[in-house]
């Protein structure tokens, strides 16, 4: 790459342009973001109607918001959505009334361990209303009647996503995926978006035709990847390798989260590129929490998708708060991470030319052991656990990869056990294998497996 600082600045400028827009998994902010991207690279914008079934999920109603505020008992606007769009619980229902402080407290979300920051919270699939504020401000709220106004609308509409496609010499594809559903947050989400835009520009400007075809998705996280996979099932077989792009703009070292298969060509190439770079890096085994790699790697889909970030989402204290802002990301790390992505693409192209690819990625199915059950999934992507009351419904801090034994929060352990079992129930991993990977005790895994069988989400392979 010729001019690192010029490209880094361009990427940062695009983050600055996109930062103020109020985005969610649906709505006009997401459309506006796709329009801006479409002026830089050729993307097709798709709209999928609310109510459409996508595997085990349904496209939700579309959410839009014009304004929101809280006025104190003295009439002062103490929370103003127009000053920070993180002040709203995303997908809040409209409200306009006066309530007491005690009632108000039921609808306020704060993050006590980051007392100065506004947390980012969502409630996509459970109808609620709420505000987010710094814990410091929350502690200062005085008794009295508060005016709460949320001028939002939740009604039938559509989910929007963008798709870039570049036809190479073969139909075999590399899939790159980033998410466009986060509002004013820079490293989580927007850094991935601008990296994906630069990669499309890089592919467009190549002098010679590529061996692979390239597809880049700009989608809302989770529901967007499920939607794309569900609508494009015939294309999945062409996808040979892929990466989820996010958290590329902070100053931390690079982290590569391997594909679920753990030993695929993309894993080897990324590790080789990192070993031959000047970057400090770590390689993480797959874990079933995180971003859209959960859907792409899910047993019914089984793509070889890794995730290349700097500091992993959830591991930086600014994550999902107002501190993940324009000062948290900077041009140089953005440009340096882009270099790694470009080198990976170059290496994939070189390898394609060297080897005849074997199209099958399906592993042979092992025989199950009677004392150590092997399960298979009955749903193609992650099932919607919330609608079965199997999962907490409030989006917040992401589950972190480890802490199985020793943790006292049994609900969290059970939720984690569910994610591990679902992610590895592909007919090859026994429950003992999952015990080793997850560090969750076997008894809990048996209990949760039974629950998942009852809900017809998995079945034992006999
Ligand atoms: Zn996030």
Coordinates of C-alpha atoms and ligand atoms in Angstrom, one line a residue:
X1 CA 0.0 0.0 0.0
X2 CA 1.6 3.2 -1.2
X3 CA 0.4 5.9 1.2
X4 CA -0.5 4.5 4.6
X5 CA -1.3 7.9 6.2
X6 CA -3.5 9.0 3.3
X7 CA -5.6 5.8 3.3
X8 CA -5.8 5.9 7.1
X9 CA -7.1 9.4 7.0
X10 CA -9.7 8.6 4.3
X11 CA -10.9 5.7 6.4
X12 CA -11.1 7.9 9.5
X13 CA -13.0 10.6 7.6
X14 CA -15.6 8.1 6.6
X15 CA -16.0 7.0 10.2
X16 CA -16.5 10.7 11.1
X17 CA -19.2 11.0 8.4
X18 CA -21.1 7.9 9.6
X19 CA -20.6 8.4 13.3
X20 CA -23.5 10.8 14.0
X21 CA -26.1 8.7 12.2
X22 CA -28.7 6.8 14.3
X23 CA -28.5 3.3 13.0
X24 CA -30.3 0.1 14.2
X25 CA -31.1 -3.3 12.8
X26 CA -33.7 -1.6 10.6
X27 CA -34.7 2.0 9.8
X28 CA -33.7 5.2 7.9
X29 CA -30.3 5.6 9.6
X30 CA -29.2 2.3 8.2
X31 CA -30.5 3.2 4.7
X32 CA -28.7 6.6 4.9
X33 CA -25.5 4.7 5.8
X34 CA -25.9 2.3 2.8
X35 CA -26.6 5.3 0.5
X36 CA -23.3 6.9 1.6
X37 CA -21.4 3.7 1.0
X38 CA -23.1 3.3 -2.4
X39 CA -21.6 6.6 -3.5
X40 CA -18.1 5.2 -2.9
X41 CA -18.4 1.6 -4.1
X42 CA -21.0 -0.2 -6.2
X43 CA -23.3 -2.0 -3.8
X44 CA -26.8 -3.3 -4.3
X45 CA -29.2 -2.3 -1.5
X46 CA -31.8 -4.9 -0.6
X47 CA -35.0 -4.5 1.4
X48 CA -36.6 -7.5 3.1
X49 CA -40.2 -6.9 4.4
X50 CA -41.0 -7.2 8.1
X51 CA -42.7 -10.5 8.9
X52 CA -40.6 -12.5 6.4
X53 CA -39.4 -15.8 7.9
X54 CA -35.6 -16.3 7.8
X55 CA -34.7 -19.7 9.1
X56 CA -35.9 -19.8 12.7
X57 CA -36.3 -16.0 12.9
X58 CA -38.8 -13.4 11.6
X59 CA -37.8 -9.9 10.2
X60 CA -38.9 -7.5 12.9
X61 CA -40.9 -4.4 12.4
X62 CA -39.0 -1.3 11.3
X63 CA -37.9 1.1 13.9
X64 CA -37.4 4.9 13.4
X65 CA -36.9 7.7 15.9
X66 CA -37.1 11.5 15.5
X67 CA -36.5 12.7 19.0
X68 CA -36.4 11.7 22.7
X69 CA -35.7 13.6 25.9
X70 CA -36.3 13.6 29.7
X71 CA -37.2 16.9 31.4
X72 CA -36.5 17.2 35.1
X73 CA -39.1 18.4 37.7
X74 CA -37.8 21.9 37.2
X75 CA -38.3 21.6 33.4
X76 CA -34.7 21.3 32.4
X77 CA -33.9 18.9 29.5
X78 CA -31.5 16.5 31.3
X79 CA -31.4 13.9 28.6
X80 CA -31.4 14.8 24.9
X81 CA -31.3 12.2 22.1
X82 CA -30.2 15.0 19.8
X83 CA -27.0 15.4 21.8
X84 CA -26.1 11.7 21.9
X85 CA -28.1 9.0 20.1
X86 CA -26.8 6.5 22.7
X87 CA -29.3 8.0 25.2
X88 CA -32.1 5.8 23.9
X89 CA -32.7 2.1 24.5
X90 CA -32.7 1.0 20.9
X91 CA -36.1 -0.1 19.6
X92 CA -37.9 1.9 22.4
X93 CA -41.6 2.2 22.0
X94 CA -43.0 5.7 21.8
X95 CA -44.0 7.4 25.1
X96 CA -45.0 10.9 26.2
X97 CA -46.0 11.3 29.8
X98 CA -45.1 12.5 33.3
X99 CA -43.8 9.9 35.8
X100 CA -42.3 9.8 39.2
X101 CA -38.6 9.2 39.8
X102 CA -39.2 5.7 41.0
X103 CA -41.1 4.8 37.8
X104 CA -38.4 6.5 35.7
X105 CA -35.7 4.4 37.4
X106 CA -37.3 1.3 36.0
X107 CA -36.6 2.5 32.5
X108 CA -33.0 3.8 32.9
X109 CA -29.9 1.8 31.9
X110 CA -26.4 2.7 33.2
X111 CA -23.1 1.0 33.4
X112 CA -21.8 1.4 37.0
X113 CA -18.3 0.2 36.1
X114 CA -18.0 3.0 33.5
X115 CA -19.7 5.8 35.6
X116 CA -19.0 8.6 33.2
X117 CA -20.1 6.9 30.0
X118 CA -23.5 6.3 28.4
X119 CA -24.0 2.6 27.7
X120 CA -25.4 1.3 24.4
X121 CA -28.4 -0.9 25.0
X122 CA -31.0 -2.6 22.7
X123 CA -34.3 -4.4 23.0
X124 CA -35.1 -5.6 19.5
X125 CA -37.3 -8.5 20.3
X126 CA -39.0 -7.5 23.5
X127 CA -41.2 -4.4 23.4
X128 CA -39.9 -1.9 26.0
X129 CA -39.0 1.8 26.3
X130 CA -36.0 3.2 28.1
X131 CA -33.2 5.7 28.3
X132 CA -29.4 5.2 28.8
X133 CA -27.3 7.7 30.9
X134 CA -24.1 7.9 32.8
X135 CA -24.2 6.3 36.2
X136 CA -22.9 9.6 37.7
X137 CA -25.9 11.4 36.3
X138 CA -28.3 8.7 37.4
X139 CA -27.1 9.0 41.0
X140 CA -27.8 12.8 41.0
X141 CA -31.5 12.4 39.9
X142 CA -33.8 14.2 42.4
X143 CA -37.3 13.3 43.5
X144 CA -40.2 14.7 41.6
X145 CA -42.1 14.3 38.3
X146 CA -40.2 13.8 35.1
X147 CA -41.5 14.4 31.6
X148 CA -40.4 11.5 29.3
X149 CA -40.8 11.8 25.5
X150 CA -39.8 9.3 22.9
X151 CA -40.9 10.2 19.4
X152 CA -40.4 6.8 17.8
X153 CA -42.3 4.5 15.5
X154 CA -42.3 0.7 15.4
X155 CA -44.3 -0.6 12.4
X156 CA -44.2 -2.9 9.4
X157 CA -41.5 -1.9 7.0
X158 CA -38.3 -3.6 6.0
X159 CA -34.8 -4.6 6.9
X160 CA -32.1 -3.1 4.7
X161 CA -28.7 -4.5 3.8
X162 CA -26.0 -3.8 1.2
X163 CA -24.2 -6.3 -1.0
X164 CA -21.0 -5.8 -3.1
X165 CA -20.1 -8.5 -5.6
X166 CA -17.1 -8.7 -7.9
X167 CA -17.0 -11.5 -10.4
X168 CA -13.6 -13.2 -10.6
X169 CA -12.4 -16.0 -13.0
X170 CA -14.2 -18.6 -11.0
X171 CA -17.5 -18.8 -9.1
X172 CA -15.7 -19.7 -5.9
X173 CA -16.1 -16.9 -3.5
X174 CA -14.4 -15.1 -0.7
X175 CA -17.1 -13.6 1.7
X176 CA -16.3 -10.6 3.8
X177 CA -18.9 -9.4 6.2
X178 CA -19.3 -6.3 8.4
X179 CA -22.3 -4.9 10.3
X180 CA -24.1 -1.6 10.0
X181 CA -26.5 -1.7 12.9
X182 CA -24.6 0.2 15.6
X183 CA -25.3 3.9 16.1
X184 CA -22.5 6.3 17.4
X185 CA -19.9 3.7 18.1
X186 CA -16.6 3.7 16.2
X187 CA -14.5 0.7 16.8
X188 CA -17.3 -1.8 17.2
X189 CA -19.0 -1.8 13.8
X190 CA -17.9 1.4 12.0
X191 CA -14.2 0.5 11.8
X192 CA -15.2 -2.7 10.1
X193 CA -17.5 -0.9 7.7
X194 CA -14.7 1.5 6.5
X195 CA -12.3 -1.4 6.2
X196 CA -14.8 -3.3 4.1
X197 CA -15.3 -0.2 1.8
X198 CA -11.5 0.1 1.3
X199 CA -11.2 -3.6 0.5
X200 CA -13.9 -3.2 -2.2
X201 CA -12.0 -0.2 -3.6
X202 CA -8.8 -2.4 -3.6
X203 CA -10.5 -5.2 -5.5
X204 CA -12.1 -2.7 -8.0
X205 CA -8.8 -1.1 -8.7
X206 CA -6.8 -4.4 -9.3
X207 CA -5.3 -4.4 -12.8
X208 CA -5.9 -8.1 -13.4
X209 CA -9.0 -10.2 -12.8
X210 CA -9.0 -12.2 -9.5
X211 CA -9.2 -15.9 -9.3
X212 CA -11.9 -15.8 -6.7
X213 CA -15.2 -13.8 -6.8
X214 CA -15.7 -11.5 -3.9
X215 CA -18.8 -10.7 -2.0
X216 CA -18.9 -8.1 0.8
X217 CA -22.0 -7.8 3.0
X218 CA -23.0 -4.7 4.9
X219 CA -25.7 -6.1 7.2
X220 CA -27.3 -5.7 10.6
X221 CA -25.6 -8.1 13.0
X222 CA -27.2 -11.5 13.6
X223 CA -30.6 -10.9 11.9
X224 CA -28.8 -9.7 8.8
X225 CA -26.5 -12.6 8.3
X226 CA -29.4 -15.0 9.0
X227 CA -31.4 -13.1 6.4
X228 CA -28.7 -13.3 3.8
X229 CA -28.0 -17.0 4.4
X230 CA -31.6 -17.8 4.3
X231 CA -32.3 -16.0 1.0
X232 CA -29.1 -17.2 -0.7
X233 CA -28.8 -20.9 0.2
X234 CA -27.8 -21.9 -3.3
X235 CA -24.8 -19.5 -3.1
X236 CA -23.4 -20.9 0.1
X237 CA -21.7 -23.8 -1.6
X238 CA -19.5 -21.4 -3.6
X239 CA -18.2 -19.6 -0.5
X240 CA -14.7 -21.1 0.2
X241 CA -13.4 -18.8 2.8
X242 CA -14.4 -15.6 4.6
X243 CA -13.8 -13.1 7.4
X244 CA -15.9 -11.0 9.6
X245 CA -14.4 -7.5 9.8
X246 CA -14.8 -5.4 13.0
X247 CA -12.9 -3.6 15.7
X248 CA -10.0 -2.7 13.4
X249 CA -9.3 0.8 14.5
X250 CA -8.0 0.7 18.1
X251 CA -4.4 0.7 19.2
X252 CA -4.4 -2.9 20.6
X253 CA -2.7 -5.9 19.1
X254 CA -4.4 -8.0 16.4
X255 CA -6.5 -10.9 17.4
X256 CA -7.5 -13.6 14.9
X257 CA -10.5 -15.8 16.0
X258 CA -10.2 -19.0 14.0
X259 CA -13.1 -20.7 12.1
X260 CA -15.1 -23.3 13.9
X261 CA -13.3 -26.0 11.9
X262 CA -10.1 -24.5 13.3
X263 CA -7.7 -25.8 10.6
X264 CA -9.0 -24.4 7.4
X265 CA -7.1 -22.7 4.6
X266 CA -8.1 -19.3 5.7
X267 CA -6.9 -20.0 9.3
X268 CA -3.5 -21.1 7.9
X269 CA -3.2 -18.1 5.6
X270 CA -4.2 -15.5 8.2
X271 CA -1.7 -16.9 10.7
X272 CA 1.0 -17.0 8.1
X273 CA 0.3 -13.4 7.1
X274 CA 0.4 -12.3 10.7
X275 CA 3.6 -14.2 11.4
X276 CA 5.3 -12.4 8.5
X277 CA 4.0 -9.0 9.5
X278 CA 5.3 -6.5 12.1
X279 CA 2.1 -6.8 14.1
X280 CA 1.9 -8.2 17.6
X281 CA -1.0 -10.7 17.5
X282 CA -2.8 -13.6 19.2
X283 CA -4.7 -16.5 17.7
X284 CA -7.9 -17.5 19.5
X285 CA -9.8 -20.8 19.1
X286 CA -13.4 -20.5 17.9
X287 CA -15.9 -19.7 20.6
X288 CA -19.7 -19.4 20.1
X289 CA -20.1 -15.7 21.2
X290 CA -19.2 -12.7 19.1
X291 CA -20.3 -11.5 15.8
X292 CA -21.7 -12.9 12.6
X293 CA -19.1 -15.7 12.4
X294 CA -21.6 -17.5 14.8
X295 CA -24.1 -17.7 11.9
X296 CA -21.7 -18.4 9.1
X297 CA -19.9 -21.2 11.1
X298 CA -23.1 -22.6 12.5
X299 CA -23.3 -26.4 11.9
X300 CA -26.1 -26.2 9.1
X301 CA -24.1 -23.6 7.2
X302 CA -20.5 -24.6 8.2
X303 CA -18.6 -21.9 6.3
X304 CA -14.9 -21.3 7.0
X305 CA -15.3 -17.8 8.4
X306 CA -12.8 -16.3 10.8
X307 CA -12.8 -13.0 12.5
X308 CA -9.9 -10.6 12.4
X309 CA -9.9 -7.7 14.8
X310 CA -7.6 -5.7 16.9
X311 CA -8.8 -5.8 20.5
X312 CA -11.7 -8.3 20.6
X313 CA -15.2 -6.9 21.0
X314 CA -16.1 -7.0 24.7
X315 CA -12.5 -7.0 25.8
X316 CA -12.0 -3.2 25.7
X317 CA -13.6 -1.3 28.5
X318 CA -15.0 1.3 26.1
X319 CA -17.0 -1.4 24.3
X320 CA -20.7 -0.6 23.9
X321 CA -20.4 2.7 25.6
X322 CA -20.1 6.4 24.5
X323 CA -16.3 6.0 25.1
X324 CA -16.1 4.0 21.8
X325 CA -16.0 7.3 20.0
X326 CA -13.9 9.2 17.5
X327 CA -11.0 9.5 19.9
X328 CA -10.9 5.7 20.5
X329 CA -10.0 4.9 16.8
X330 CA -7.3 6.5 14.7
X331 CA -6.0 6.4 11.1
X332 CA -2.8 4.4 11.6
X333 CA -4.2 1.3 13.2
X334 CA -7.1 1.4 10.6
X335 CA -4.6 1.5 7.8
X336 CA -2.3 -1.1 9.3
X337 CA -5.2 -3.6 9.8
X338 CA -6.3 -2.9 6.2
X339 CA -2.8 -3.9 5.1
X340 CA -3.2 -7.3 6.8
X341 CA -6.5 -7.8 5.1
X342 CA -5.1 -7.0 1.7
X343 CA -2.2 -9.3 2.3
X344 CA -4.6 -12.1 3.2
X345 CA -6.5 -11.5 -0.1
X346 CA -3.3 -11.6 -2.1
X347 CA -2.2 -14.8 -0.4
X348 CA -5.6 -16.5 -1.0
X349 CA -5.2 -15.5 -4.7
X350 CA -1.7 -16.9 -4.8
X351 CA -2.8 -20.1 -3.2
X352 CA -5.7 -20.5 -5.6
X353 CA -3.3 -20.4 -8.5
X354 CA -1.0 -23.0 -6.8
X355 CA -3.5 -25.6 -5.7
X356 CA -6.5 -27.4 -7.1
X357 CA -9.1 -26.7 -4.4
X358 CA -11.1 -29.5 -3.0
X359 CA -14.7 -28.2 -2.9
X360 CA -15.9 -30.2 0.1
X361 CA -15.6 -28.8 3.5
X362 CA -17.9 -31.3 5.2
X363 CA -16.2 -33.4 7.9
X364 CA -16.8 -37.1 8.1
X365 CA -19.2 -37.9 10.9
X366 CA -17.8 -39.8 13.8
X367 CA -19.6 -42.7 15.5
X368 CA -21.2 -41.6 18.7
X369 CA -20.3 -43.1 22.1
X370 CA -23.2 -44.3 24.2
X371 CA -21.9 -42.6 27.4
X372 CA -20.9 -39.5 25.6
X373 CA -23.7 -38.3 23.3
X374 CA -23.2 -36.6 20.0
X375 CA -25.9 -34.2 18.9
X376 CA -26.9 -32.6 15.6
X377 CA -28.7 -29.3 15.1
X378 CA -32.2 -29.3 13.7
X379 CA -32.1 -25.6 12.8
X380 CA -29.9 -24.1 10.1
X381 CA -28.6 -20.9 11.7
X382 CA -28.7 -20.0 15.4
X383 CA -32.2 -20.5 16.7
X384 CA -34.0 -17.5 18.3
X385 CA -33.7 -18.5 21.9
X386 CA -35.5 -15.4 23.2
X387 CA -38.9 -16.4 21.8
X388 CA -38.5 -19.7 23.6
X389 CA -37.7 -18.0 26.9
X390 CA -34.3 -19.6 26.8
X391 CA -32.2 -16.4 26.7
X392 CA -32.1 -12.9 28.3
X393 CA -33.8 -10.4 26.0
X394 CA -31.9 -7.3 26.7
X395 CA -28.9 -6.6 24.4
X396 CA -25.9 -5.5 26.5
X397 CA -22.4 -6.5 27.2
X398 CA -21.5 -9.5 25.1
X399 CA -20.8 -12.9 26.7
X400 CA -17.1 -13.4 27.0
X401 CA -15.5 -16.6 25.9
X402 CA -14.4 -18.4 29.0
X403 CA -15.1 -18.5 32.7
X404 CA -16.9 -21.8 32.8
X405 CA -16.1 -23.4 36.1
X406 CA -15.7 -21.2 39.1
X407 CA -18.3 -18.6 38.0
X408 CA -21.3 -18.3 40.4
X409 CA -23.8 -16.9 37.9
X410 CA -25.7 -20.1 37.1
X411 CA -28.0 -18.4 34.6
X412 CA -25.0 -17.1 32.6
X413 CA -23.3 -20.5 32.7
X414 CA -26.5 -22.1 31.4
X415 CA -26.8 -19.6 28.6
X416 CA -23.2 -20.2 27.7
X417 CA -23.7 -23.9 27.8
X418 CA -26.5 -23.5 25.3
X419 CA -24.3 -21.5 23.0
X420 CA -21.5 -24.0 23.2
X421 CA -23.7 -27.0 22.6
X422 CA -25.6 -25.4 19.7
X423 CA -22.4 -24.2 18.1
X424 CA -20.7 -27.6 18.2
X425 CA -23.6 -30.0 17.7
X426 CA -22.6 -30.8 14.1
X427 CA -22.6 -34.6 14.5
X428 CA -18.8 -34.7 15.1
X429 CA -18.3 -33.3 18.5
X430 CA -19.4 -35.3 21.5
X431 CA -20.6 -33.7 24.7
X432 CA -17.2 -34.6 26.3
X433 CA -15.5 -32.7 23.4
X434 CA -17.7 -29.7 24.2
X435 CA -16.9 -30.0 27.9
X436 CA -13.2 -29.7 27.1
X437 CA -13.7 -26.7 24.7
X438 CA -16.1 -24.8 27.0
X439 CA -14.8 -25.6 30.4
X440 CA -18.4 -26.0 31.6
X441 CA -19.1 -29.1 33.8
X442 CA -20.6 -32.2 32.2
X443 CA -23.7 -32.3 34.4
X444 CA -24.8 -28.8 33.3
X445 CA -24.1 -29.7 29.6
X446 CA -26.3 -32.8 30.0
X447 CA -29.0 -30.8 31.6
X448 CA -28.9 -28.1 28.9
X449 CA -28.7 -30.7 26.1
X450 CA -31.9 -32.3 27.4
X451 CA -33.6 -28.9 27.4
X452 CA -32.5 -28.2 23.8
X453 CA -33.8 -31.6 22.8
X454 CA -37.1 -30.8 24.4
X455 CA -37.3 -27.6 22.3
X456 CA -36.4 -29.7 19.2
X457 CA -33.3 -27.6 18.5
X458 CA -30.9 -30.6 18.6
X459 CA -31.3 -34.3 18.6
X460 CA -28.9 -37.1 19.6
X461 CA -27.1 -38.9 16.8
X462 CA -27.5 -42.6 17.3
Ligands
LIG1 ZN1 -21.6 -4.5 19.2

